[in-house]
Amino acid sequence: MPFYNQDLDSGEVPQAAAALRERVAGADRVLAVTPEYNGTMPAVLNNAIDWLSRPYGASALTRKPFAVVGATPTQFGGKWSHEDARRSATIAGADVVPDLVLSHSTLDADVFEDAEVFGRFLGALVSLVEHRPAAEVAA
Ligand SMILES: Cc1cc2nc3c(=O)[nH]c(=O)nc-3n(C[C@H](O)[C@H](O)[C@H](O)COP(=O)(O)O)c2cc1C
């Protein structure tokens, strides 16, 4: 997917970006699974959020329940990546529950197979409903 550029978003958008927007628009909620790069989210995730943030106010992310999860080998578990992804998604218009984040400090402990922890995390995301008015969803 090309890096976001308003010049590319003025007419027919690149196929990969259009497909991402369509996929997210049709989803009930979004779970971003990401590592951390140099203390923030990787550029590919940031770029995906950028594409999903436009048209602003009526984008695929507008009022979409959003959560982020990940594990890294460092002691901080990718928390800056997760914090930044949550802030960016919030500014893009998504409904991000502030404490809905799962950072894990080692790749050895597989957070995705810890049924209790991951179940609680997913349960909180599933309990979020999209707050988009029905008329808007139909359009
Ligand atoms: C360029 C680069 C920067 C990284 N920066 C961080 C970091 O700031 N914090 C962290 O916890 N891990 C960091 N890591 C470790 C990654 O989280 C870890 O290698 C992860 O498994 C990479 O996943 P990927 O191969 O899917 O990109 C970094 C790795 C790379 C390659």
Short mmCIF file of N, CA, C and O and ligand atoms in Angstrom, two decimals:
data_model
loop_
_atom_site.label_atom_id
_atom_site.label_comp_id
_atom_site.label_asym_id
_atom_site.label_seq_id
_atom_site.Cartn_x
_atom_site.Cartn_y
_atom_site.Cartn_z
N MET A 1 0.85 -1.18 0.00
CA MET A 1 0.00 0.00 0.00
C MET A 1 0.89 1.24 0.00
O MET A 1 1.81 1.34 0.81
N PRO A 2 0.64 2.18 -0.91
CA PRO A 2 1.48 3.38 -0.93
C PRO A 2 1.28 4.21 0.33
O PRO A 2 0.24 4.10 0.99
N PHE A 3 2.27 5.05 0.65
CA PHE A 3 2.09 5.96 1.78
C PHE A 3 0.98 6.95 1.46
O PHE A 3 0.83 7.39 0.31
N TYR A 4 0.23 7.27 2.50
CA TYR A 4 -0.90 8.18 2.31
C TYR A 4 -0.43 9.51 1.76
O TYR A 4 0.58 10.07 2.20
N ASN A 5 -1.18 10.01 0.82
CA ASN A 5 -0.89 11.30 0.19
C ASN A 5 -2.24 11.79 -0.35
O ASN A 5 -2.92 11.06 -1.06
N GLN A 6 -2.61 13.00 0.00
CA GLN A 6 -3.92 13.49 -0.42
C GLN A 6 -4.07 13.53 -1.94
O GLN A 6 -5.17 13.41 -2.45
N ASP A 7 -2.95 13.68 -2.64
CA ASP A 7 -3.02 13.69 -4.11
C ASP A 7 -3.50 12.33 -4.63
O ASP A 7 -4.12 12.24 -5.69
N LEU A 8 -3.15 11.25 -3.88
CA LEU A 8 -3.58 9.91 -4.29
C LEU A 8 -5.02 9.63 -3.85
O LEU A 8 -5.62 8.63 -4.24
N ASP A 9 -5.55 10.50 -3.00
CA ASP A 9 -6.87 10.26 -2.39
C ASP A 9 -7.92 11.22 -2.95
O ASP A 9 -8.93 11.47 -2.32
N SER A 10 -7.66 11.76 -4.14
CA SER A 10 -8.59 12.75 -4.66
C SER A 10 -9.57 12.15 -5.67
O SER A 10 -10.69 12.61 -5.80
N GLY A 11 -9.18 11.11 -6.35
CA GLY A 11 -10.09 10.46 -7.30
C GLY A 11 -10.21 8.99 -6.98
O GLY A 11 -10.66 8.62 -5.91
N GLU A 12 -9.75 8.17 -7.91
CA GLU A 12 -9.75 6.73 -7.67
C GLU A 12 -8.55 6.38 -6.80
O GLU A 12 -7.41 6.64 -7.20
N VAL A 13 -8.82 5.84 -5.62
CA VAL A 13 -7.71 5.58 -4.69
C VAL A 13 -7.03 4.27 -5.06
O VAL A 13 -7.62 3.42 -5.72
N PRO A 14 -5.75 4.11 -4.67
CA PRO A 14 -5.04 2.85 -4.95
C PRO A 14 -5.86 1.65 -4.48
O PRO A 14 -6.50 1.71 -3.43
N GLN A 15 -5.78 0.58 -5.25
CA GLN A 15 -6.62 -0.59 -5.01
C GLN A 15 -6.46 -1.14 -3.59
O GLN A 15 -7.44 -1.50 -2.93
N ALA A 16 -5.22 -1.19 -3.09
CA ALA A 16 -4.97 -1.75 -1.75
C ALA A 16 -5.65 -0.91 -0.68
O ALA A 16 -6.22 -1.44 0.29
N ALA A 17 -5.62 0.42 -0.85
CA ALA A 17 -6.24 1.30 0.13
C ALA A 17 -7.76 1.17 0.08
O ALA A 17 -8.44 1.16 1.11
N ALA A 18 -8.29 1.07 -1.14
CA ALA A 18 -9.74 0.91 -1.29
C ALA A 18 -10.20 -0.39 -0.65
O ALA A 18 -11.24 -0.44 0.03
N ALA A 19 -9.41 -1.46 -0.84
CA ALA A 19 -9.77 -2.76 -0.27
C ALA A 19 -9.73 -2.71 1.26
O ALA A 19 -10.61 -3.26 1.94
N LEU A 20 -8.72 -2.02 1.81
CA LEU A 20 -8.62 -1.90 3.27
C LEU A 20 -9.83 -1.12 3.81
O LEU A 20 -10.45 -1.53 4.80
N ARG A 21 -10.16 -0.02 3.17
CA ARG A 21 -11.30 0.77 3.61
C ARG A 21 -12.60 -0.04 3.57
O ARG A 21 -13.41 0.00 4.50
N GLU A 22 -12.75 -0.81 2.50
CA GLU A 22 -13.97 -1.62 2.36
C GLU A 22 -14.05 -2.69 3.45
O GLU A 22 -15.09 -2.92 4.06
N ARG A 23 -12.92 -3.31 3.70
CA ARG A 23 -12.85 -4.37 4.70
C ARG A 23 -13.20 -3.83 6.10
O ARG A 23 -13.99 -4.42 6.83
N VAL A 24 -12.61 -2.70 6.45
CA VAL A 24 -12.84 -2.12 7.78
C VAL A 24 -14.26 -1.56 7.89
O VAL A 24 -14.92 -1.73 8.91
N ALA A 25 -14.73 -0.93 6.82
CA ALA A 25 -16.09 -0.38 6.85
C ALA A 25 -17.11 -1.48 7.11
O ALA A 25 -18.13 -1.27 7.77
N GLY A 26 -16.84 -2.67 6.59
CA GLY A 26 -17.78 -3.78 6.75
C GLY A 26 -17.60 -4.57 8.02
O GLY A 26 -18.38 -5.48 8.30
N ALA A 27 -16.59 -4.22 8.81
CA ALA A 27 -16.31 -4.98 10.03
C ALA A 27 -17.04 -4.37 11.23
O ALA A 27 -17.31 -3.17 11.26
N ASP A 28 -17.36 -5.20 12.21
CA ASP A 28 -18.00 -4.70 13.43
C ASP A 28 -17.01 -3.96 14.32
O ASP A 28 -17.37 -3.05 15.06
N ARG A 29 -15.74 -4.39 14.29
CA ARG A 29 -14.73 -3.79 15.14
C ARG A 29 -13.36 -4.11 14.55
O ARG A 29 -13.24 -4.98 13.69
N VAL A 30 -12.34 -3.42 15.07
CA VAL A 30 -10.99 -3.61 14.53
C VAL A 30 -10.03 -3.97 15.66
O VAL A 30 -10.02 -3.31 16.71
N LEU A 31 -9.25 -5.00 15.46
CA LEU A 31 -8.18 -5.37 16.39
C LEU A 31 -6.85 -5.26 15.65
O LEU A 31 -6.60 -6.02 14.71
N ALA A 32 -6.03 -4.30 16.05
CA ALA A 32 -4.70 -4.15 15.45
C ALA A 32 -3.71 -4.98 16.26
O ALA A 32 -3.64 -4.86 17.48
N VAL A 33 -2.97 -5.83 15.58
CA VAL A 33 -1.94 -6.65 16.22
C VAL A 33 -0.60 -6.18 15.69
O VAL A 33 -0.34 -6.27 14.50
N THR A 34 0.24 -5.65 16.59
CA THR A 34 1.43 -4.95 16.09
C THR A 34 2.65 -5.10 17.00
O THR A 34 2.52 -5.15 18.22
N PRO A 35 3.84 -5.13 16.40
CA PRO A 35 5.06 -4.97 17.20
C PRO A 35 5.32 -3.49 17.45
O PRO A 35 4.48 -2.64 17.13
N GLU A 36 6.47 -3.20 18.05
CA GLU A 36 6.88 -1.81 18.27
C GLU A 36 8.17 -1.56 17.52
O GLU A 36 9.07 -2.41 17.55
N TYR A 37 8.27 -0.43 16.85
CA TYR A 37 9.50 -0.04 16.17
C TYR A 37 9.97 1.29 16.74
O TYR A 37 9.27 2.31 16.64
N ASN A 38 11.18 1.28 17.32
CA ASN A 38 11.80 2.53 17.81
C ASN A 38 10.84 3.37 18.65
O ASN A 38 10.71 4.58 18.46
N GLY A 39 10.18 2.70 19.54
CA GLY A 39 9.35 3.40 20.52
C GLY A 39 8.01 3.87 20.02
O GLY A 39 7.33 4.66 20.71
N THR A 40 7.58 3.39 18.87
CA THR A 40 6.25 3.77 18.39
C THR A 40 5.71 2.64 17.51
O THR A 40 6.33 1.57 17.40
N MET A 41 4.56 2.89 16.91
CA MET A 41 4.02 1.86 16.03
C MET A 41 4.79 1.82 14.72
O MET A 41 5.32 2.86 14.28
N PRO A 42 4.87 0.65 14.07
CA PRO A 42 5.52 0.59 12.77
C PRO A 42 4.80 1.48 11.76
O PRO A 42 3.58 1.70 11.84
N ALA A 43 5.56 1.99 10.80
CA ALA A 43 4.99 2.91 9.80
C ALA A 43 3.85 2.27 9.02
O ALA A 43 2.91 2.97 8.61
N VAL A 44 3.89 0.97 8.83
CA VAL A 44 2.81 0.34 8.04
C VAL A 44 1.46 0.47 8.75
O VAL A 44 0.43 0.68 8.11
N LEU A 45 1.48 0.35 10.10
CA LEU A 45 0.21 0.50 10.84
C LEU A 45 -0.24 1.96 10.84
O LEU A 45 -1.41 2.26 10.62
N ASN A 46 0.74 2.85 11.05
CA ASN A 46 0.41 4.28 11.02
C ASN A 46 -0.20 4.65 9.67
O ASN A 46 -1.19 5.39 9.59
N ASN A 47 0.39 4.12 8.60
CA ASN A 47 -0.11 4.41 7.25
C ASN A 47 -1.51 3.85 7.05
O ASN A 47 -2.38 4.50 6.44
N ALA A 48 -1.75 2.66 7.57
CA ALA A 48 -3.09 2.07 7.45
C ALA A 48 -4.13 2.95 8.16
O ALA A 48 -5.21 3.21 7.62
N ILE A 49 -3.77 3.44 9.35
CA ILE A 49 -4.70 4.32 10.08
C ILE A 49 -4.91 5.61 9.29
O ILE A 49 -6.04 6.12 9.21
N ASP A 50 -3.85 6.12 8.67
CA ASP A 50 -3.99 7.35 7.87
C ASP A 50 -4.99 7.14 6.73
O ASP A 50 -5.89 7.96 6.51
N TRP A 51 -4.83 6.04 5.99
CA TRP A 51 -5.77 5.77 4.89
C TRP A 51 -7.20 5.61 5.43
O TRP A 51 -8.17 6.07 4.83
N LEU A 52 -7.32 4.96 6.59
CA LEU A 52 -8.65 4.69 7.16
C LEU A 52 -9.27 5.92 7.80
O LEU A 52 -10.45 5.91 8.15
N SER A 53 -8.49 6.98 7.97
CA SER A 53 -8.99 8.18 8.67
C SER A 53 -9.70 9.15 7.74
O SER A 53 -10.31 10.12 8.19
N ARG A 54 -9.63 8.92 6.44
CA ARG A 54 -10.23 9.85 5.47
C ARG A 54 -11.31 9.16 4.64
O ARG A 54 -11.14 7.98 4.34
N PRO A 55 -12.38 9.82 4.22
CA PRO A 55 -12.67 11.23 4.50
C PRO A 55 -12.99 11.44 5.98
O PRO A 55 -13.78 10.69 6.56
N TYR A 56 -12.36 12.47 6.55
CA TYR A 56 -12.47 12.69 7.98
C TYR A 56 -13.93 12.91 8.39
O TYR A 56 -14.65 13.68 7.78
N GLY A 57 -14.34 12.20 9.44
CA GLY A 57 -15.72 12.32 9.93
C GLY A 57 -16.66 11.32 9.27
O GLY A 57 -17.76 11.09 9.78
N ALA A 58 -16.28 10.77 8.15
CA ALA A 58 -17.13 9.78 7.47
C ALA A 58 -16.25 8.65 6.94
O ALA A 58 -16.51 8.07 5.89
N SER A 59 -15.19 8.36 7.68
CA SER A 59 -14.23 7.35 7.22
C SER A 59 -14.62 5.97 7.76
O SER A 59 -15.53 5.84 8.57
N ALA A 60 -13.88 4.96 7.30
CA ALA A 60 -14.14 3.59 7.75
C ALA A 60 -13.91 3.44 9.25
O ALA A 60 -14.48 2.55 9.89
N LEU A 61 -13.10 4.31 9.84
CA LEU A 61 -12.81 4.20 11.28
C LEU A 61 -13.75 5.03 12.14
O LEU A 61 -13.72 4.90 13.37
N THR A 62 -14.57 5.86 11.53
CA THR A 62 -15.42 6.75 12.32
C THR A 62 -16.34 5.93 13.24
O THR A 62 -17.13 5.12 12.77
N ARG A 63 -16.17 6.14 14.54
CA ARG A 63 -16.94 5.47 15.60
C ARG A 63 -16.82 3.94 15.54
O ARG A 63 -17.67 3.22 16.03
N LYS A 64 -15.77 3.45 14.95
CA LYS A 64 -15.54 2.00 14.88
C LYS A 64 -14.82 1.56 16.14
O LYS A 64 -13.77 2.11 16.48
N PRO A 65 -15.34 0.55 16.87
CA PRO A 65 -14.60 0.03 18.03
C PRO A 65 -13.22 -0.47 17.61
O PRO A 65 -13.09 -1.19 16.62
N PHE A 66 -12.21 -0.06 18.36
CA PHE A 66 -10.82 -0.32 17.96
C PHE A 66 -10.00 -0.70 19.18
O PHE A 66 -10.12 -0.08 20.24
N ALA A 67 -9.18 -1.71 19.04
CA ALA A 67 -8.28 -2.11 20.12
C ALA A 67 -6.94 -2.53 19.51
O ALA A 67 -6.86 -2.82 18.32
N VAL A 68 -5.92 -2.56 20.35
CA VAL A 68 -4.59 -2.92 19.86
C VAL A 68 -3.93 -3.88 20.85
O VAL A 68 -4.10 -3.77 22.06
N VAL A 69 -3.20 -4.83 20.30
CA VAL A 69 -2.55 -5.85 21.10
C VAL A 69 -1.19 -6.18 20.49
O VAL A 69 -0.98 -5.96 19.29
N GLY A 70 -0.29 -6.69 21.33
CA GLY A 70 0.99 -7.10 20.77
C GLY A 70 1.96 -7.57 21.84
O GLY A 70 1.72 -7.36 23.03
N ALA A 71 3.03 -8.19 21.40
CA ALA A 71 4.09 -8.64 22.30
C ALA A 71 5.42 -8.28 21.67
O ALA A 71 5.56 -8.30 20.45
N THR A 72 6.38 -7.87 22.51
CA THR A 72 7.72 -7.62 22.00
C THR A 72 8.73 -8.23 22.96
O THR A 72 8.38 -8.55 24.10
N PRO A 73 9.99 -8.38 22.53
CA PRO A 73 11.00 -9.00 23.40
C PRO A 73 11.46 -8.07 24.52
O PRO A 73 12.18 -8.50 25.40
N THR A 74 11.11 -6.81 24.51
CA THR A 74 11.62 -5.88 25.52
C THR A 74 10.73 -5.87 26.76
O THR A 74 9.60 -6.34 26.74
N GLN A 75 11.26 -5.26 27.83
CA GLN A 75 10.54 -5.26 29.10
C GLN A 75 9.27 -4.41 29.08
O GLN A 75 8.43 -4.51 29.96
N PHE A 76 9.15 -3.54 28.08
CA PHE A 76 7.99 -2.65 28.05
C PHE A 76 6.82 -3.21 27.24
O PHE A 76 5.74 -2.65 27.23
N GLY A 77 7.06 -4.29 26.55
CA GLY A 77 5.95 -4.98 25.88
C GLY A 77 5.31 -4.22 24.74
O GLY A 77 4.18 -4.53 24.35
N GLY A 78 5.99 -3.24 24.22
CA GLY A 78 5.41 -2.51 23.08
C GLY A 78 4.38 -1.49 23.49
O GLY A 78 3.55 -1.07 22.68
N LYS A 79 4.44 -1.03 24.75
CA LYS A 79 3.38 -0.14 25.23
C LYS A 79 3.33 1.20 24.50
O LYS A 79 2.27 1.77 24.33
N TRP A 80 4.50 1.70 24.05
CA TRP A 80 4.48 2.99 23.33
C TRP A 80 3.82 2.82 21.96
O TRP A 80 3.11 3.70 21.50
N SER A 81 4.10 1.69 21.35
CA SER A 81 3.45 1.41 20.07
C SER A 81 1.93 1.38 20.25
O SER A 81 1.18 1.97 19.47
N HIS A 82 1.50 0.74 21.33
CA HIS A 82 0.06 0.61 21.57
C HIS A 82 -0.56 1.95 21.94
O HIS A 82 -1.66 2.29 21.47
N GLU A 83 0.16 2.71 22.78
CA GLU A 83 -0.36 4.04 23.15
C GLU A 83 -0.51 4.92 21.91
O GLU A 83 -1.53 5.61 21.75
N ASP A 84 0.50 4.89 21.05
CA ASP A 84 0.45 5.76 19.87
C ASP A 84 -0.63 5.31 18.89
O ASP A 84 -1.31 6.14 18.28
N ALA A 85 -0.78 4.00 18.75
CA ALA A 85 -1.83 3.50 17.84
C ALA A 85 -3.21 3.88 18.37
O ALA A 85 -4.10 4.27 17.61
N ARG A 86 -3.38 3.80 19.69
CA ARG A 86 -4.67 4.19 20.28
C ARG A 86 -4.94 5.67 20.09
O ARG A 86 -6.05 6.09 19.76
N ARG A 87 -3.90 6.50 20.30
CA ARG A 87 -4.09 7.95 20.13
C ARG A 87 -4.42 8.28 18.68
O ARG A 87 -5.35 9.06 18.39
N SER A 88 -3.70 7.67 17.75
CA SER A 88 -3.92 7.94 16.34
C SER A 88 -5.32 7.49 15.91
O SER A 88 -6.03 8.22 15.20
N ALA A 89 -5.73 6.31 16.36
CA ALA A 89 -7.07 5.81 16.00
C ALA A 89 -8.15 6.69 16.61
O ALA A 89 -9.20 6.93 16.00
N THR A 90 -7.90 7.21 17.82
CA THR A 90 -8.87 8.11 18.46
C THR A 90 -9.02 9.39 17.65
O THR A 90 -10.15 9.84 17.39
N ILE A 91 -7.90 9.96 17.23
CA ILE A 91 -7.96 11.18 16.42
C ILE A 91 -8.63 10.90 15.08
O ILE A 91 -9.34 11.75 14.53
N ALA A 92 -8.45 9.68 14.57
CA ALA A 92 -9.09 9.30 13.31
C ALA A 92 -10.59 9.08 13.49
O ALA A 92 -11.29 8.87 12.50
N GLY A 93 -11.08 9.07 14.73
CA GLY A 93 -12.52 8.98 14.95
C GLY A 93 -13.02 7.65 15.49
O GLY A 93 -14.23 7.47 15.68
N ALA A 94 -12.10 6.72 15.73
CA ALA A 94 -12.52 5.41 16.23
C ALA A 94 -12.93 5.50 17.70
O ALA A 94 -12.54 6.44 18.41
N ASP A 95 -13.72 4.53 18.15
CA ASP A 95 -14.06 4.40 19.57
C ASP A 95 -13.02 3.49 20.21
O ASP A 95 -13.07 2.27 20.05
N VAL A 96 -12.10 4.08 20.93
CA VAL A 96 -11.01 3.31 21.53
C VAL A 96 -11.18 3.36 23.05
O VAL A 96 -11.12 4.43 23.64
N VAL A 97 -11.41 2.20 23.65
CA VAL A 97 -11.53 2.18 25.10
C VAL A 97 -10.13 2.35 25.68
O VAL A 97 -9.21 1.60 25.34
N PRO A 98 -9.94 3.36 26.55
CA PRO A 98 -8.59 3.72 27.00
C PRO A 98 -7.81 2.57 27.61
O PRO A 98 -6.61 2.46 27.39
N ASP A 99 -8.45 1.72 28.39
CA ASP A 99 -7.67 0.67 29.04
C ASP A 99 -7.72 -0.65 28.27
O ASP A 99 -7.28 -1.68 28.76
N LEU A 100 -8.22 -0.61 27.05
CA LEU A 100 -8.29 -1.84 26.28
C LEU A 100 -7.01 -2.01 25.47
O LEU A 100 -6.90 -1.65 24.31
N VAL A 101 -6.01 -2.51 26.16
CA VAL A 101 -4.72 -2.71 25.52
C VAL A 101 -4.06 -3.90 26.20
O VAL A 101 -4.20 -4.11 27.40
N LEU A 102 -3.38 -4.71 25.42
CA LEU A 102 -2.69 -5.86 25.98
C LEU A 102 -1.27 -5.86 25.45
O LEU A 102 -1.02 -6.13 24.28
N SER A 103 -0.35 -5.47 26.33
CA SER A 103 1.06 -5.45 25.95
C SER A 103 1.76 -6.56 26.73
O SER A 103 1.50 -6.74 27.92
N HIS A 104 2.62 -7.28 26.09
CA HIS A 104 3.30 -8.37 26.77
C HIS A 104 4.79 -8.27 26.54
O HIS A 104 5.23 -7.96 25.44
N SER A 105 5.56 -8.53 27.61
CA SER A 105 6.98 -8.22 27.55
C SER A 105 7.86 -9.36 27.06
O SER A 105 9.07 -9.23 27.04
N THR A 106 7.30 -10.44 26.67
CA THR A 106 8.15 -11.48 26.11
C THR A 106 7.40 -12.26 25.05
O THR A 106 6.19 -12.46 25.15
N LEU A 107 8.14 -12.64 24.04
CA LEU A 107 7.52 -13.42 22.98
C LEU A 107 7.42 -14.88 23.38
O LEU A 107 6.74 -15.66 22.73
N ASP A 108 8.12 -15.26 24.49
CA ASP A 108 8.08 -16.67 24.91
C ASP A 108 6.71 -17.04 25.47
O ASP A 108 6.20 -18.12 25.24
N ALA A 109 6.13 -16.10 26.26
CA ALA A 109 4.79 -16.35 26.79
C ALA A 109 3.80 -15.92 25.72
O ALA A 109 3.73 -14.76 25.36
N ASP A 110 3.10 -16.86 25.18
CA ASP A 110 2.22 -16.56 24.07
C ASP A 110 0.90 -15.98 24.58
O ASP A 110 0.02 -16.69 25.04
N VAL A 111 0.79 -14.63 24.49
CA VAL A 111 -0.42 -13.97 25.02
C VAL A 111 -1.67 -14.45 24.32
O VAL A 111 -2.76 -14.41 24.87
N PHE A 112 -1.50 -14.90 23.09
CA PHE A 112 -2.68 -15.28 22.34
C PHE A 112 -3.19 -16.66 22.76
O PHE A 112 -4.25 -17.08 22.35
N GLU A 113 -2.39 -17.37 23.55
CA GLU A 113 -2.86 -18.67 24.02
C GLU A 113 -3.17 -18.65 25.50
O GLU A 113 -3.51 -19.67 26.08
N ASP A 114 -3.04 -17.47 26.14
CA ASP A 114 -3.45 -17.34 27.54
C ASP A 114 -4.94 -17.06 27.54
O ASP A 114 -5.38 -15.92 27.40
N ALA A 115 -5.72 -18.12 27.68
CA ALA A 115 -7.16 -18.02 27.46
C ALA A 115 -7.81 -16.99 28.38
O ALA A 115 -8.68 -16.23 27.97
N GLU A 116 -7.36 -16.94 29.64
CA GLU A 116 -8.01 -16.05 30.59
C GLU A 116 -7.73 -14.58 30.25
O GLU A 116 -8.64 -13.76 30.14
N VAL A 117 -6.44 -14.27 30.09
CA VAL A 117 -6.06 -12.88 29.81
C VAL A 117 -6.60 -12.43 28.47
O VAL A 117 -7.23 -11.38 28.34
N PHE A 118 -6.37 -13.23 27.45
CA PHE A 118 -6.78 -12.81 26.12
C PHE A 118 -8.31 -12.84 26.00
O PHE A 118 -8.90 -11.99 25.31
N GLY A 119 -8.94 -13.76 26.70
CA GLY A 119 -10.41 -13.82 26.69
C GLY A 119 -11.02 -12.57 27.28
O GLY A 119 -12.00 -12.03 26.76
N ARG A 120 -10.43 -12.09 28.38
CA ARG A 120 -10.92 -10.86 29.01
C ARG A 120 -10.75 -9.68 28.06
O ARG A 120 -11.61 -8.83 27.91
N PHE A 121 -9.60 -9.65 27.43
CA PHE A 121 -9.29 -8.57 26.50
C PHE A 121 -10.29 -8.57 25.33
O PHE A 121 -10.90 -7.54 25.02
N LEU A 122 -10.46 -9.73 24.72
CA LEU A 122 -11.37 -9.79 23.58
C LEU A 122 -12.81 -9.53 23.99
O LEU A 122 -13.58 -8.91 23.25
N GLY A 123 -13.17 -9.98 25.20
CA GLY A 123 -14.53 -9.75 25.70
C GLY A 123 -14.84 -8.27 25.79
O GLY A 123 -15.94 -7.83 25.46
N ALA A 124 -13.85 -7.49 26.22
CA ALA A 124 -14.06 -6.05 26.33
C ALA A 124 -14.25 -5.43 24.95
O ALA A 124 -15.08 -4.53 24.77
N LEU A 125 -13.51 -5.92 23.98
CA LEU A 125 -13.67 -5.38 22.62
C LEU A 125 -15.02 -5.80 22.03
O LEU A 125 -15.72 -4.98 21.44
N VAL A 126 -15.39 -7.04 22.26
CA VAL A 126 -16.65 -7.54 21.70
C VAL A 126 -17.84 -6.81 22.31
O VAL A 126 -18.86 -6.60 21.65
N SER A 127 -17.70 -6.37 23.57
CA SER A 127 -18.82 -5.71 24.24
C SER A 127 -19.04 -4.29 23.69
O SER A 127 -20.07 -3.68 23.93
N LEU A 128 -18.06 -3.78 22.95
CA LEU A 128 -18.25 -2.47 22.33
C LEU A 128 -19.15 -2.63 21.12
O LEU A 128 -18.99 -3.57 20.35
N VAL A 129 -20.06 -1.69 20.96
CA VAL A 129 -20.88 -1.73 19.75
C VAL A 129 -20.59 -0.50 18.92
O VAL A 129 -20.21 0.54 19.43
N GLU A 130 -20.77 -0.66 17.66
CA GLU A 130 -20.54 0.47 16.77
C GLU A 130 -21.64 1.49 16.99
O GLU A 130 -22.82 1.16 16.97
N HIS A 131 -21.25 2.75 17.23
CA HIS A 131 -22.23 3.78 17.55
C HIS A 131 -22.69 4.54 16.32
O HIS A 131 -23.21 5.62 16.42
N ARG A 132 -22.47 3.98 15.16
CA ARG A 132 -22.82 4.67 13.93
C ARG A 132 -24.34 4.63 13.72
O ARG A 132 -24.95 3.57 13.84
N PRO A 133 -24.97 5.75 13.44
CA PRO A 133 -26.41 5.74 13.21
C PRO A 133 -26.78 4.80 12.06
O PRO A 133 -26.03 4.68 11.09
N ALA A 134 -27.93 4.13 12.19
CA ALA A 134 -28.35 3.12 11.21
C ALA A 134 -28.37 3.70 9.79
O ALA A 134 -27.95 3.05 8.84
N ALA A 135 -28.85 4.94 9.65
CA ALA A 135 -28.96 5.54 8.32
C ALA A 135 -27.59 5.65 7.66
O ALA A 135 -27.42 5.41 6.47
N GLU A 136 -26.59 6.00 8.50
CA GLU A 136 -25.24 6.15 7.99
C GLU A 136 -24.66 4.81 7.56
O GLU A 136 -23.97 4.70 6.56
N VAL A 137 -24.96 3.76 8.36
CA VAL A 137 -24.46 2.43 8.06
C VAL A 137 -25.04 1.97 6.72
O VAL A 137 -24.35 1.42 5.86
N ALA A 138 -26.35 2.22 6.52
CA ALA A 138 -27.01 1.81 5.29
C ALA A 138 -26.38 2.51 4.08
O ALA A 138 -26.23 1.92 3.01
N ALA A 139 -26.00 3.78 4.26
CA ALA A 139 -25.39 4.52 3.15
C ALA A 139 -23.99 3.96 2.90
O ALA A 139 -23.52 3.86 1.84
C1 LIG B 1 13.56 -1.43 13.47
C2 LIG B 1 13.13 -2.12 14.73
C3 LIG B 1 12.86 -1.36 15.86
C4 LIG B 1 12.41 -1.97 17.03
N1 LIG B 1 12.08 -1.20 18.11
C5 LIG B 1 11.53 -1.76 19.21
C6 LIG B 1 11.06 -0.96 20.30
O1 LIG B 1 11.15 0.27 20.29
N2 LIG B 1 10.48 -1.58 21.34
C7 LIG B 1 10.32 -2.94 21.38
O2 LIG B 1 9.73 -3.43 22.36
N3 LIG B 1 10.76 -3.73 20.39
C8 LIG B 1 11.36 -3.18 19.30
N4 LIG B 1 11.79 -3.97 18.27
C9 LIG B 1 11.63 -5.41 18.39
C10 LIG B 1 10.35 -5.84 17.68
O3 LIG B 1 9.24 -5.53 18.48
C11 LIG B 1 10.41 -7.35 17.43
O4 LIG B 1 11.59 -7.64 16.73
C12 LIG B 1 9.22 -7.82 16.64
O5 LIG B 1 9.15 -9.20 16.73
C13 LIG B 1 9.30 -7.40 15.15
O6 LIG B 1 8.18 -7.93 14.47
P1 LIG B 1 8.18 -7.98 12.86
O7 LIG B 1 9.29 -8.91 12.45
O8 LIG B 1 6.79 -8.52 12.53
O9 LIG B 1 8.42 -6.60 12.37
C14 LIG B 1 12.26 -3.38 17.10
C15 LIG B 1 12.57 -4.15 15.95
C16 LIG B 1 12.98 -3.53 14.80
C17 LIG B 1 13.29 -4.38 13.56
#
